[in-house]
């Protein structure tokens, strides 16, 4: 159902005409939003580019193992209930980190609202803000550890006529964090300004190196550090 996070995320991809192939995973195995669905990642049996997980925390580990078995390296975990939610969640998140390190996985999140590349019709996010009639593409990349703040900035930016190239919600940053995304977009010709909402960071050295790379490519980097 489109009223739930998973259904809304899928609908957003479809409605924004994602140019690649989408494979819904549903326990029923039936069609989902007119797309052929599979009852598990194992049943899909394809080495896809990225897997988006919108499932209870207790089911995440087994699905990561299914991705490992198929050679899938890139995952986005949208689910909440990890390090921000108590000891059980912290333990699951630590297991995610260990699996990522052992198998060279790129894992965004958990607790991530997702990633959008507006210029390439890549809308891997459940945020309802992307359904706004005021969506405006541009050259400002927005990276935020807070999905709610990022959505608010998008909305206000569009009202002011600002166009965005990316919306990136990093969430808990168990594996992939702001420095990694900053380093990635530093070479993107569609990006002129990188705007960052920062709560905390594990490695200032990595962050500073990525900032220098962006600046060497004549990109402005604007950082708002909350709490200061």
Tab-separated table of C-alpha atoms in Angstrom:
chain	number	residue	atom	x	y	z
A	1	UNK	CA	0.000	0.000	0.000
A	2	UNK	CA	1.216	3.479	-0.869
A	3	UNK	CA	0.228	4.631	2.613
A	4	UNK	CA	3.164	2.695	4.094
A	5	UNK	CA	6.824	3.683	3.853
A	6	UNK	CA	7.835	0.851	1.514
A	7	UNK	CA	4.912	1.419	-0.821
A	8	UNK	CA	5.512	5.175	-0.870
A	9	UNK	CA	9.191	4.675	-1.691
A	10	UNK	CA	8.341	2.351	-4.578
A	11	UNK	CA	5.629	4.698	-5.838
A	12	UNK	CA	8.080	7.621	-5.775
A	13	UNK	CA	10.548	5.680	-7.939
A	14	UNK	CA	7.834	4.696	-10.401
A	15	UNK	CA	6.094	8.077	-10.615
A	16	UNK	CA	9.403	9.870	-11.227
A	17	UNK	CA	10.188	7.467	-14.073
A	18	UNK	CA	13.345	5.855	-12.742
A	19	UNK	CA	15.096	4.666	-15.926
A	20	UNK	CA	16.426	1.405	-14.502
A	21	UNK	CA	14.671	-1.845	-13.592
A	22	UNK	CA	12.851	-2.067	-10.260
A	23	UNK	CA	12.315	-5.364	-8.433
A	24	UNK	CA	9.821	-5.207	-5.533
A	25	UNK	CA	10.277	-7.765	-2.771
A	26	UNK	CA	6.998	-8.846	-1.154
A	27	UNK	CA	6.223	-11.868	0.976
A	28	UNK	CA	3.150	-12.479	-1.186
A	29	UNK	CA	5.307	-12.735	-4.298
A	30	UNK	CA	2.484	-11.153	-6.309
A	31	UNK	CA	2.671	-8.067	-8.468
A	32	UNK	CA	3.266	-4.825	-6.571
A	33	UNK	CA	2.166	-1.582	-8.226
A	34	UNK	CA	2.020	-3.481	-11.540
A	35	UNK	CA	5.623	-4.686	-11.191
A	36	UNK	CA	6.614	-8.336	-10.915
A	37	UNK	CA	7.484	-9.009	-7.274
A	38	UNK	CA	9.644	-11.657	-5.607
A	39	UNK	CA	9.017	-13.168	-2.187
A	40	UNK	CA	12.656	-12.691	-1.075
A	41	UNK	CA	15.998	-11.297	-2.182
A	42	UNK	CA	17.178	-14.885	-2.571
A	43	UNK	CA	14.280	-15.624	-4.953
A	44	UNK	CA	15.213	-12.541	-6.994
A	45	UNK	CA	18.596	-14.179	-7.584
A	46	UNK	CA	20.141	-11.147	-9.323
A	47	UNK	CA	23.197	-9.048	-8.549
A	48	UNK	CA	21.362	-5.727	-8.588
A	49	UNK	CA	22.949	-2.290	-8.135
A	50	UNK	CA	21.312	-1.439	-4.830
A	51	UNK	CA	18.880	-2.956	-2.335
A	52	UNK	CA	16.550	-0.721	-0.352
A	53	UNK	CA	15.456	-2.196	2.982
A	54	UNK	CA	12.207	-1.007	4.575
A	55	UNK	CA	11.704	-3.842	7.067
A	56	UNK	CA	11.776	-4.393	10.861
A	57	UNK	CA	15.287	-4.203	12.389
A	58	UNK	CA	15.132	-7.878	13.392
A	59	UNK	CA	14.870	-8.882	9.704
A	60	UNK	CA	17.720	-6.715	8.426
A	61	UNK	CA	20.647	-9.036	9.189
A	62	UNK	CA	19.234	-12.045	7.323
A	63	UNK	CA	18.548	-9.844	4.304
A	64	UNK	CA	22.090	-8.464	4.353
A	65	UNK	CA	23.335	-12.056	4.310
A	66	UNK	CA	21.090	-12.722	1.285
A	67	UNK	CA	22.694	-9.736	-0.460
A	68	UNK	CA	26.173	-11.006	0.389
A	69	UNK	CA	25.332	-14.413	-1.100
A	70	UNK	CA	24.319	-12.719	-4.385
A	71	UNK	CA	27.330	-10.402	-4.484
A	72	UNK	CA	25.234	-7.263	-3.885
A	73	UNK	CA	27.429	-4.524	-2.389
A	74	UNK	CA	25.169	-1.480	-2.022
A	75	UNK	CA	22.296	-1.172	0.451
A	76	UNK	CA	20.160	1.590	1.905
A	77	UNK	CA	18.502	0.826	5.259
A	78	UNK	CA	15.527	3.122	5.740
A	79	UNK	CA	14.231	1.352	8.847
A	80	UNK	CA	14.567	2.931	12.275
A	81	UNK	CA	14.991	1.181	15.632
A	82	UNK	CA	18.769	0.769	15.774
A	83	UNK	CA	21.404	2.656	17.798
A	84	UNK	CA	18.904	5.463	18.414
A	85	UNK	CA	16.403	3.095	20.032
A	86	UNK	CA	18.128	1.119	22.787
A	87	UNK	CA	20.502	-1.755	23.449
A	88	UNK	CA	18.882	-4.298	21.119
A	89	UNK	CA	18.987	-1.826	18.250
A	90	UNK	CA	22.596	-0.932	19.029
A	91	UNK	CA	23.586	-4.607	18.888
A	92	UNK	CA	21.927	-5.061	15.485
A	93	UNK	CA	23.630	-1.929	14.149
A	94	UNK	CA	27.018	-3.163	15.359
A	95	UNK	CA	26.422	-6.461	13.538
A	96	UNK	CA	25.637	-4.465	10.394
A	97	UNK	CA	28.957	-2.649	10.732
A	98	UNK	CA	30.879	-5.909	11.126
A	99	UNK	CA	29.217	-7.434	8.047
A	100	UNK	CA	29.972	-4.306	6.013
A	101	UNK	CA	33.635	-4.393	6.993
A	102	UNK	CA	33.996	-8.120	6.377
A	103	UNK	CA	32.342	-8.044	2.933
A	104	UNK	CA	33.208	-4.528	1.657
A	105	UNK	CA	29.582	-3.373	1.633
A	106	UNK	CA	28.409	0.202	1.127
A	107	UNK	CA	25.515	0.591	3.561
A	108	UNK	CA	23.637	3.870	3.950
A	109	UNK	CA	21.715	4.339	7.199
A	110	UNK	CA	20.056	2.796	9.054
A	111	UNK	CA	17.331	5.339	9.810
A	112	UNK	CA	17.861	7.045	6.443
A	113	UNK	CA	15.129	8.816	4.473
A	114	UNK	CA	17.091	7.865	1.375
A	115	UNK	CA	18.930	9.341	-1.580
A	116	UNK	CA	17.667	11.415	-4.489
A	117	UNK	CA	19.597	12.435	-7.591
A	118	UNK	CA	17.133	14.864	-9.131
A	119	UNK	CA	19.058	15.241	-12.390
A	120	UNK	CA	19.047	11.488	-13.076
A	121	UNK	CA	15.517	10.645	-11.883
A	122	UNK	CA	16.866	8.534	-9.017
A	123	UNK	CA	14.299	8.952	-6.228
A	124	UNK	CA	15.199	6.331	-3.629
A	125	UNK	CA	13.390	8.049	-0.768
A	126	UNK	CA	10.111	7.752	1.096
A	127	UNK	CA	10.050	11.437	2.031
A	128	UNK	CA	6.689	12.911	1.055
A	129	UNK	CA	8.415	16.208	0.238
A	130	UNK	CA	9.405	14.891	-3.210
A	131	UNK	CA	5.753	14.896	-4.218
A	132	UNK	CA	5.663	18.677	-3.894
A	133	UNK	CA	4.595	20.524	-7.064
A	134	UNK	CA	7.434	22.969	-6.375
A	135	UNK	CA	10.269	20.477	-7.032
A	136	UNK	CA	13.061	22.359	-8.771
A	137	UNK	CA	16.213	20.753	-10.163
A	138	UNK	CA	19.478	22.630	-9.836
A	139	UNK	CA	23.090	22.465	-8.680
A	140	UNK	CA	22.851	22.466	-4.863
A	141	UNK	CA	23.623	19.103	-3.248
A	142	UNK	CA	22.015	18.742	0.189
A	143	UNK	CA	23.532	16.208	2.620
A	144	UNK	CA	22.055	15.834	6.099
A	145	UNK	CA	22.220	13.484	9.047
A	146	UNK	CA	18.658	14.528	9.871
A	147	UNK	CA	16.055	13.540	7.316
A	148	UNK	CA	13.433	15.844	8.817
A	149	UNK	CA	15.733	18.878	8.645
A	150	UNK	CA	16.737	18.002	5.075
A	151	UNK	CA	13.093	17.778	3.995
A	152	UNK	CA	12.386	21.164	5.588
A	153	UNK	CA	15.382	22.721	3.813
A	154	UNK	CA	14.229	21.294	0.471
A	155	UNK	CA	10.752	22.714	0.902
A	156	UNK	CA	11.998	26.140	1.940
A	157	UNK	CA	14.637	26.159	-0.796
A	158	UNK	CA	12.069	25.446	-3.498
A	159	UNK	CA	9.871	28.236	-2.141
A	160	UNK	CA	12.846	30.589	-2.575
A	161	UNK	CA	13.567	29.313	-6.081
A	162	UNK	CA	16.620	27.200	-5.177
A	163	UNK	CA	17.199	24.123	-7.343
A	164	UNK	CA	18.731	20.954	-5.913
A	165	UNK	CA	20.870	18.270	-7.530
A	166	UNK	CA	20.754	15.806	-4.626
A	167	UNK	CA	18.940	15.036	-1.390
A	168	UNK	CA	21.021	12.695	0.776
A	169	UNK	CA	19.866	11.536	4.204
A	170	UNK	CA	22.709	9.673	5.916
A	171	UNK	CA	20.782	8.630	9.035
A	172	UNK	CA	22.768	6.822	11.723
A	173	UNK	CA	25.854	6.519	9.486
A	174	UNK	CA	26.728	3.020	10.654
A	175	UNK	CA	28.975	2.591	7.595
A	176	UNK	CA	28.714	5.315	4.930
A	177	UNK	CA	28.744	8.890	6.199
A	178	UNK	CA	28.827	12.516	5.162
A	179	UNK	CA	32.556	12.489	4.198
A	180	UNK	CA	31.912	9.616	1.755
A	181	UNK	CA	29.063	11.424	0.007
A	182	UNK	CA	30.978	14.703	0.028
A	183	UNK	CA	33.892	12.952	-1.660
A	184	UNK	CA	31.530	11.391	-4.245
A	185	UNK	CA	29.766	14.607	-5.284
A	186	UNK	CA	33.012	16.609	-5.303
A	187	UNK	CA	33.542	15.344	-8.880
A	188	UNK	CA	29.924	15.706	-10.035
A	189	UNK	CA	29.613	18.328	-12.815
A	190	UNK	CA	25.944	18.863	-11.850
A	191	UNK	CA	26.971	20.115	-8.396
A	192	UNK	CA	28.167	23.659	-7.701
A	193	UNK	CA	27.286	24.008	-4.015
A	194	UNK	CA	27.382	21.321	-1.309
A	195	UNK	CA	25.157	22.153	1.670
A	196	UNK	CA	25.616	20.025	4.799
A	197	UNK	CA	23.575	19.765	7.995
A	198	UNK	CA	25.994	18.217	10.469
A	199	UNK	CA	25.235	16.853	13.934
A	200	UNK	CA	28.506	15.027	14.541
A	201	UNK	CA	31.312	13.325	12.671
A	202	UNK	CA	33.610	10.418	13.448
A	203	UNK	CA	36.628	11.459	11.366
A	204	UNK	CA	37.428	15.128	10.853
A	205	UNK	CA	40.515	14.143	8.861
A	206	UNK	CA	38.399	12.308	6.265
A	207	UNK	CA	35.900	15.158	6.214
A	208	UNK	CA	38.592	17.809	5.715
A	209	UNK	CA	40.168	15.805	2.881
A	210	UNK	CA	36.788	15.620	1.115
A	211	UNK	CA	36.225	19.366	1.601
A	212	UNK	CA	39.615	20.126	0.050
A	213	UNK	CA	38.735	17.914	-2.928
A	214	UNK	CA	35.450	19.769	-3.418
A	215	UNK	CA	37.137	23.161	-3.116
A	216	UNK	CA	39.836	22.147	-5.615
A	217	UNK	CA	36.967	21.473	-8.067
A	218	UNK	CA	35.619	24.993	-7.449
A	219	UNK	CA	32.602	23.916	-5.418
A	220	UNK	CA	31.348	25.865	-2.427
A	221	UNK	CA	30.902	23.838	0.766
A	222	UNK	CA	28.456	25.273	3.323
A	223	UNK	CA	28.193	23.477	6.669
A	224	UNK	CA	25.711	24.096	9.461
A	225	UNK	CA	26.888	22.369	12.635
A	226	UNK	CA	23.966	21.916	15.018
A	227	UNK	CA	24.563	22.367	18.738
A	228	UNK	CA	27.182	25.104	18.241
